[in-house]
PDB file of C-alpha atoms in Angstrom:
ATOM      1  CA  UNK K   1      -5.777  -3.137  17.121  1.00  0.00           C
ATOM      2  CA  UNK K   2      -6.871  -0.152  19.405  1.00  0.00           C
ATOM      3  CA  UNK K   3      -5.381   3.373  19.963  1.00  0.00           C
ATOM      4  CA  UNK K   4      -4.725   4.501  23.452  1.00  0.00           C
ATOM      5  CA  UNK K   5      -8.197   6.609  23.402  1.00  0.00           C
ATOM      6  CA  UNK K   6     -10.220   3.524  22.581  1.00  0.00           C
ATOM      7  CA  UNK K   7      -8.270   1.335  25.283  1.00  0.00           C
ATOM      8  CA  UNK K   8      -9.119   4.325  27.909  1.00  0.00           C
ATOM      9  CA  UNK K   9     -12.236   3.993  26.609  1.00  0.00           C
ATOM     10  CA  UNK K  10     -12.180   0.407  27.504  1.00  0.00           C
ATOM     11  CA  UNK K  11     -10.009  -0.241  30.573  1.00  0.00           C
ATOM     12  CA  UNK K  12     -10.660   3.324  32.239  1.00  0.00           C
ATOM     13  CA  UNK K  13      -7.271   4.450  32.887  1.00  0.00           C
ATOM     14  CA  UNK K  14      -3.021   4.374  31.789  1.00  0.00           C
ATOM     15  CA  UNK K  15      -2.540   2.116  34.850  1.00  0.00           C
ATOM     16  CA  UNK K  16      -5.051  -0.576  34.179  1.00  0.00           C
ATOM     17  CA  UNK K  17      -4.296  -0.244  30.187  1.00  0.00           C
ATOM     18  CA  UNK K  18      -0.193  -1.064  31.682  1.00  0.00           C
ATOM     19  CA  UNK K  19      -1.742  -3.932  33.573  1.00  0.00           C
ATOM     20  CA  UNK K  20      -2.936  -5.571  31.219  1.00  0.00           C
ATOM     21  CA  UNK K  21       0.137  -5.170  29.313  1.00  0.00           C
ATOM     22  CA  UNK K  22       2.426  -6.708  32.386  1.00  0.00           C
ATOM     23  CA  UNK K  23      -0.323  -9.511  32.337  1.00  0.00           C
ATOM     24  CA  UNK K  24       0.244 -10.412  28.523  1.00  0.00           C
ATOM     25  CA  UNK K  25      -3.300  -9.712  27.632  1.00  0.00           C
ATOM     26  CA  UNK K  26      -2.591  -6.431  25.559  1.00  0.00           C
ATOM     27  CA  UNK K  27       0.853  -5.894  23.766  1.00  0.00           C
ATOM     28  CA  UNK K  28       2.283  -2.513  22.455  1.00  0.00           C
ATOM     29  CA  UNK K  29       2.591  -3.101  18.634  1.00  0.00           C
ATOM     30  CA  UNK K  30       3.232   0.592  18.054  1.00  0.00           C
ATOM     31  CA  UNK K  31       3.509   4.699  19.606  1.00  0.00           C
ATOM     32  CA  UNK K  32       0.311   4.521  21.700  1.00  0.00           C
ATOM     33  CA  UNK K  33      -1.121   1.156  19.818  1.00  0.00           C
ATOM     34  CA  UNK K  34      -2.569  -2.004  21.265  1.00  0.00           C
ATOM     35  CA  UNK K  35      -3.337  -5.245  19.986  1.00  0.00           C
ATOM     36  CA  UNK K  36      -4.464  -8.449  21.647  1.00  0.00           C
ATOM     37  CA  UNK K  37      -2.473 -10.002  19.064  1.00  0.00           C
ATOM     38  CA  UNK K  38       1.118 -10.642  20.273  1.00  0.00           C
ATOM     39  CA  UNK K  39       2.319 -10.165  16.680  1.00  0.00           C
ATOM     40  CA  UNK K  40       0.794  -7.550  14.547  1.00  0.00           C
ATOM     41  CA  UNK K  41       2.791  -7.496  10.643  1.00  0.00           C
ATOM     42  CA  UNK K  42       4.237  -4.064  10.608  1.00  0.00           C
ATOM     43  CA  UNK K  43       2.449  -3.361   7.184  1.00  0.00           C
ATOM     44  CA  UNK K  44      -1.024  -3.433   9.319  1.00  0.00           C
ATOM     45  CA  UNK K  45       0.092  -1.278  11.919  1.00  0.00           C
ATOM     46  CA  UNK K  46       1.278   1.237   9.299  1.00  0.00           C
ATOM     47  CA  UNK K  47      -2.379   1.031   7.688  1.00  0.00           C
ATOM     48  CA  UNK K  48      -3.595   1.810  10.694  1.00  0.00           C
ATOM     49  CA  UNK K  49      -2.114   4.495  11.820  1.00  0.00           C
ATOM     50  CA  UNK K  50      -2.394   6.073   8.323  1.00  0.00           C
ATOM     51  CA  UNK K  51      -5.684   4.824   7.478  1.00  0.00           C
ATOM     52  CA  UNK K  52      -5.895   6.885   4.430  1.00  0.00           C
ATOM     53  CA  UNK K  53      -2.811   5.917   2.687  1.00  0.00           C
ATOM     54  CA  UNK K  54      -2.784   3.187   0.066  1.00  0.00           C
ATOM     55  CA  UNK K  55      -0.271   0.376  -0.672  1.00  0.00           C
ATOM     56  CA  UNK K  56       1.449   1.002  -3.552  1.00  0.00           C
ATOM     57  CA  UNK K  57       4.481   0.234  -5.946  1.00  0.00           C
ATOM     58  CA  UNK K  58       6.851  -2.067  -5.020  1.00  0.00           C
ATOM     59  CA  UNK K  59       5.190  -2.741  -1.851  1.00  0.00           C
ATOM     60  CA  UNK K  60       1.493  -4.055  -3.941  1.00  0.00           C
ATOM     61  CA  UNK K  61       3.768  -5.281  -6.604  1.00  0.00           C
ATOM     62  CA  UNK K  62       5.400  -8.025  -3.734  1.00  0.00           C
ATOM     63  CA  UNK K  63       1.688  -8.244  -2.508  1.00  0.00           C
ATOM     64  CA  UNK K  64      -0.301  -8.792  -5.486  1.00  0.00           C
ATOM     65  CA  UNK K  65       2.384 -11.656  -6.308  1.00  0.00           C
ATOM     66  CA  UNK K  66       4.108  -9.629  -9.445  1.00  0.00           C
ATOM     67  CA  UNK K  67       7.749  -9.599  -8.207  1.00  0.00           C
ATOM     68  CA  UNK K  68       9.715 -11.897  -5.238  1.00  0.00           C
ATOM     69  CA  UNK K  69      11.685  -8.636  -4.517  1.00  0.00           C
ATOM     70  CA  UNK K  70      11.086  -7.702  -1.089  1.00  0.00           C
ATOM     71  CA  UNK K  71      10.601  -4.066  -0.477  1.00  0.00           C
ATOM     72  CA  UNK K  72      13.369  -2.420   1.746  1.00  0.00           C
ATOM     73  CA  UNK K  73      10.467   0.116   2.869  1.00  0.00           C
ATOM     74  CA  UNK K  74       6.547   0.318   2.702  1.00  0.00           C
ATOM     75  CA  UNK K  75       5.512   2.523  -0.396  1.00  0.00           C
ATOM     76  CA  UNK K  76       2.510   4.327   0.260  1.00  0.00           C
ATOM     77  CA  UNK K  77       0.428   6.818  -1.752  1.00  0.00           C
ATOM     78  CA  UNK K  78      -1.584   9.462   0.008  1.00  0.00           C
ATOM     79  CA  UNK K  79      -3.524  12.159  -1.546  1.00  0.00           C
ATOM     80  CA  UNK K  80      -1.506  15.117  -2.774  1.00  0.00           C
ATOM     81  CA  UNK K  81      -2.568  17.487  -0.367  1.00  0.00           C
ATOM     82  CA  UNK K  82      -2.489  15.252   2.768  1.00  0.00           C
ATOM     83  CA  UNK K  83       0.718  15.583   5.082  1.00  0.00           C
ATOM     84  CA  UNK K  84       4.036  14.468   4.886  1.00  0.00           C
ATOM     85  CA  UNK K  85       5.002  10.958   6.477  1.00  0.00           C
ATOM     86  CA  UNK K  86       7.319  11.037   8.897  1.00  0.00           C
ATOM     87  CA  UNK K  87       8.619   7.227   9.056  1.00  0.00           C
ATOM     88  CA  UNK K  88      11.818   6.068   8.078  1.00  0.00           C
ATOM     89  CA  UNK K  89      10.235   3.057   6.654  1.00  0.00           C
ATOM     90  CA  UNK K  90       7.817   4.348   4.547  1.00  0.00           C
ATOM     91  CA  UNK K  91       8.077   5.813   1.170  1.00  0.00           C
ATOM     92  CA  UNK K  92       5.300   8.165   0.382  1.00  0.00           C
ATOM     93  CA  UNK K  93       3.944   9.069  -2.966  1.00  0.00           C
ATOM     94  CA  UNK K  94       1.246  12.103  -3.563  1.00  0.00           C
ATOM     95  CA  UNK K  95      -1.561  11.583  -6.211  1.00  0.00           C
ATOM     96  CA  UNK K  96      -3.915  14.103  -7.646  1.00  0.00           C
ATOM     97  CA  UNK K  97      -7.135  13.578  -5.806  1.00  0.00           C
ATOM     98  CA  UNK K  98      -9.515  12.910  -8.419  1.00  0.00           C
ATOM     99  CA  UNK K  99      -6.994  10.057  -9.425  1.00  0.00           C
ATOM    100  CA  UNK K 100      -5.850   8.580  -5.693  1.00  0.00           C
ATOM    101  CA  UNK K 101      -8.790   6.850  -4.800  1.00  0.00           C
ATOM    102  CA  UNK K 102      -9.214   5.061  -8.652  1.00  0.00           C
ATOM    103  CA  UNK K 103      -8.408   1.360  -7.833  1.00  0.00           C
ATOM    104  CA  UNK K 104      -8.573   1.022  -4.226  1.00  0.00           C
ATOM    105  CA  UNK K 105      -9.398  -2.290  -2.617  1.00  0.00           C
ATOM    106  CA  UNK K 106      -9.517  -3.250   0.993  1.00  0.00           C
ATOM    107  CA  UNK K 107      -7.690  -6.570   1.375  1.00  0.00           C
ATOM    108  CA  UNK K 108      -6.703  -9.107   4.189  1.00  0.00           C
ATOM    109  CA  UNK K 109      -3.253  -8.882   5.036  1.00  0.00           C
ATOM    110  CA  UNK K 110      -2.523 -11.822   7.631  1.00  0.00           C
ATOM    111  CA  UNK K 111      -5.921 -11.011   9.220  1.00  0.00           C
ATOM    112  CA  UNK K 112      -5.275  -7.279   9.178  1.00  0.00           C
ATOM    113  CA  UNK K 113      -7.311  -5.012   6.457  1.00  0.00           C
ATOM    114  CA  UNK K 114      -5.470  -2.440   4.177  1.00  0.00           C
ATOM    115  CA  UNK K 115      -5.882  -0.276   1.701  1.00  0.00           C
ATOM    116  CA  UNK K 116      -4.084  -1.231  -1.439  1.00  0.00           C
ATOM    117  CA  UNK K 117      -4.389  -0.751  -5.238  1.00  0.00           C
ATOM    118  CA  UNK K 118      -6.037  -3.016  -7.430  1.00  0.00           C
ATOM    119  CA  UNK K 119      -3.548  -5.333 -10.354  1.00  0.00           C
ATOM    120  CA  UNK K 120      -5.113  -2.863 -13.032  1.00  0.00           C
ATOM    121  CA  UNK K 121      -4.445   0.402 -11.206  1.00  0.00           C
ATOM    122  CA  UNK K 122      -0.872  -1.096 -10.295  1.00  0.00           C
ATOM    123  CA  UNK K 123      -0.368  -1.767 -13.747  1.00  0.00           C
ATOM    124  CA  UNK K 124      -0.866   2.196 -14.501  1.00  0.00           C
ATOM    125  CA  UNK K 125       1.681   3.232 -11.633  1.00  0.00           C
ATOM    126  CA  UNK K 126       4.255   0.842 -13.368  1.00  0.00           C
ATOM    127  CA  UNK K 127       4.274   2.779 -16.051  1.00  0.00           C
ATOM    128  CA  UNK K 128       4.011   6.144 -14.748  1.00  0.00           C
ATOM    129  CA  UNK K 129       6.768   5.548 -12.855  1.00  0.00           C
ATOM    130  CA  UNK K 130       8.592   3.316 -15.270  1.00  0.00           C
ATOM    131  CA  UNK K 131      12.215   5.473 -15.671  1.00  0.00           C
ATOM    132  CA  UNK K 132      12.347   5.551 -11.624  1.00  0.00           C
ATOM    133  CA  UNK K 133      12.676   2.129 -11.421  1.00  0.00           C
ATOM    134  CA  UNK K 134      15.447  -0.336 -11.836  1.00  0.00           C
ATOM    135  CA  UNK K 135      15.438  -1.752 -15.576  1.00  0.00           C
ATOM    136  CA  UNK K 136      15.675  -5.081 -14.282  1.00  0.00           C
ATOM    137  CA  UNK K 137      12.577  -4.763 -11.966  1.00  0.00           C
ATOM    138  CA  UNK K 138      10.459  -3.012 -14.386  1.00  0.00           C
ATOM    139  CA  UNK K 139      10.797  -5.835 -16.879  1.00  0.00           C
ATOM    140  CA  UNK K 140      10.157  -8.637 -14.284  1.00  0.00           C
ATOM    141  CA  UNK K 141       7.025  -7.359 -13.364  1.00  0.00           C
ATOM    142  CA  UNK K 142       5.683  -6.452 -17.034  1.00  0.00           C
ATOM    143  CA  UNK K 143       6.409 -10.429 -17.813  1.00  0.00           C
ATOM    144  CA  UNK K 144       4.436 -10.823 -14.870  1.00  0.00           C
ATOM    145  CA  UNK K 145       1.791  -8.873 -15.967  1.00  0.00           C
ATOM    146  CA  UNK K 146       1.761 -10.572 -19.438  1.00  0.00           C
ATOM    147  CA  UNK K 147       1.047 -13.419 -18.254  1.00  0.00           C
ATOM    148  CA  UNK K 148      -1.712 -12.546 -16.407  1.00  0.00           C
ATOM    149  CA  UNK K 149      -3.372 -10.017 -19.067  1.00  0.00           C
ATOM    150  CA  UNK K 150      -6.281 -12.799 -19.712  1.00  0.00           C
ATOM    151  CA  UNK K 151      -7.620 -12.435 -16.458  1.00  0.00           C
ATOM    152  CA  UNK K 152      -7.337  -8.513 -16.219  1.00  0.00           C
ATOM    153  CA  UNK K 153      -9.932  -5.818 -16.785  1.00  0.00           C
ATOM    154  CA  UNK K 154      -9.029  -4.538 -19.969  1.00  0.00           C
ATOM    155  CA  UNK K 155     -11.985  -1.166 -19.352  1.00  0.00           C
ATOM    156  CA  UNK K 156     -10.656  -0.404 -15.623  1.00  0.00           C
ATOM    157  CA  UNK K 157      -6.935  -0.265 -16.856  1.00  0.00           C
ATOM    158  CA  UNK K 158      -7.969   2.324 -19.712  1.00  0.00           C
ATOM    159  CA  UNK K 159     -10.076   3.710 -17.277  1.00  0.00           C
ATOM    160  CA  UNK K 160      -7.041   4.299 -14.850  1.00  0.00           C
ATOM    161  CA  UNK K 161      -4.825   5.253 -17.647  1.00  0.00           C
ATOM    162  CA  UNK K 162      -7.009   8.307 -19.104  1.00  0.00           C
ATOM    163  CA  UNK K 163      -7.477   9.384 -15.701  1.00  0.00           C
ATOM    164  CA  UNK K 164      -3.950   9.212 -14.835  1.00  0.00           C
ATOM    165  CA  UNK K 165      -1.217  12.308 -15.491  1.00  0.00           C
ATOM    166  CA  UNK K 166       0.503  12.121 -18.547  1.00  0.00           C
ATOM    167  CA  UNK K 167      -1.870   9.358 -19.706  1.00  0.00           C
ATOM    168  CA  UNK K 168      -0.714   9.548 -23.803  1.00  0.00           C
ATOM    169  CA  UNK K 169       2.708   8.865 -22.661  1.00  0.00           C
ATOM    170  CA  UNK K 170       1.317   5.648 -20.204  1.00  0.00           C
ATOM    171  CA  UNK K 171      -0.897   4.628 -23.155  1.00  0.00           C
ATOM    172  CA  UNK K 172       1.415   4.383 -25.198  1.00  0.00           C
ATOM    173  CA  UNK K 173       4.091   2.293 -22.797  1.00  0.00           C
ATOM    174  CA  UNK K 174       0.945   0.118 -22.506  1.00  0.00           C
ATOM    175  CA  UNK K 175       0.785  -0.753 -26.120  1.00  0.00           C
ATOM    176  CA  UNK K 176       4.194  -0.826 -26.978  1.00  0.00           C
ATOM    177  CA  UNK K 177       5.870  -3.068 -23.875  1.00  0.00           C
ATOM    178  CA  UNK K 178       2.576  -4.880 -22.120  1.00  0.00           C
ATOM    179  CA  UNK K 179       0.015  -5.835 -24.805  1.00  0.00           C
TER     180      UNK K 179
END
């Protein structure tokens, strides 16, 4: 995927960046993006053009394999200072910035790399966030997660946890509903 300053860079000009579109060499995947790619998932154009967000909630929840819910929107969690997203389809969530980055892997997505929180980390945003979402949800993905507790890192999630706002109240939801 290339913005339209690294295709001028490239082809030279607007006209000859259009020709190659009409030729089906280059396709418009997004507002001044390119790919060579004919399809491009919408999720990887999104992490590109906010390469700083992360994939979180219900969107890493459906990625990580924790829920078959598919998300209506992208949930993405930015930095608490960084600007507002102005997408109908995404869903943005601000973190304190000694706690956004905690957790952060870079992971193929159909070819694509994004940003996206670890199971652990994901684990701690459950609960912080625990009376926004549906009951139903919430309990499908802590089964989920007990059944995969085994193969967790027990020291990152209390890592996350004590890091996290409000982490008495989150370590105590962990004792009480996941362990």
């Amino acid at each position: 995927m290339k913005n339209r300053a690294e295709c001028l860079a490239k082809y030279g000009s607007d006209y000859k960046i259009q020709k190659k579109v009409d030729a089906g060499e280059l396709f418009r995947v997004g507002r001044a993006l390119y790919s060579e790619d004919k399809y491009v998932p919408e999720l990887a154009v999104l992490a590109y053009q906010y390469p700083n967000a992360v994939v979180t909630m219900n969107s890493a929840f459906y990625l990580h394999g924790l829920t078959d819910v598919i998300p209506d929107e992208y949930d993405l969690a930015t930095d608490r200072n960084a600007a507002k997203i102005r997408d109908s389809k995404v869903k943005q969530y601000f973190n304190p910035s000694g706690f956004f980055e905690q957790g952060v892997e870079t992971v193929d997505y159909q070819g694509y790399p994004i940003r996206m929180y670890n199971k652990e980390r994901m684990l701690i945003e459950l609960l912080r966030y625990k009376s926004k979402l549906p009951f139903d949800f919430y309990k499908e993905v802590v089964l989920n997660y007990r059944k995969i507790m085994p193969k967790l890192d027990m020291q990152a999630i209390q890592d996350y946890a004590y890091e996290a706002p409000r982490s008495g109240k989150i370590l105590e939801s962990l004792q009480m509903e996941v362990l």
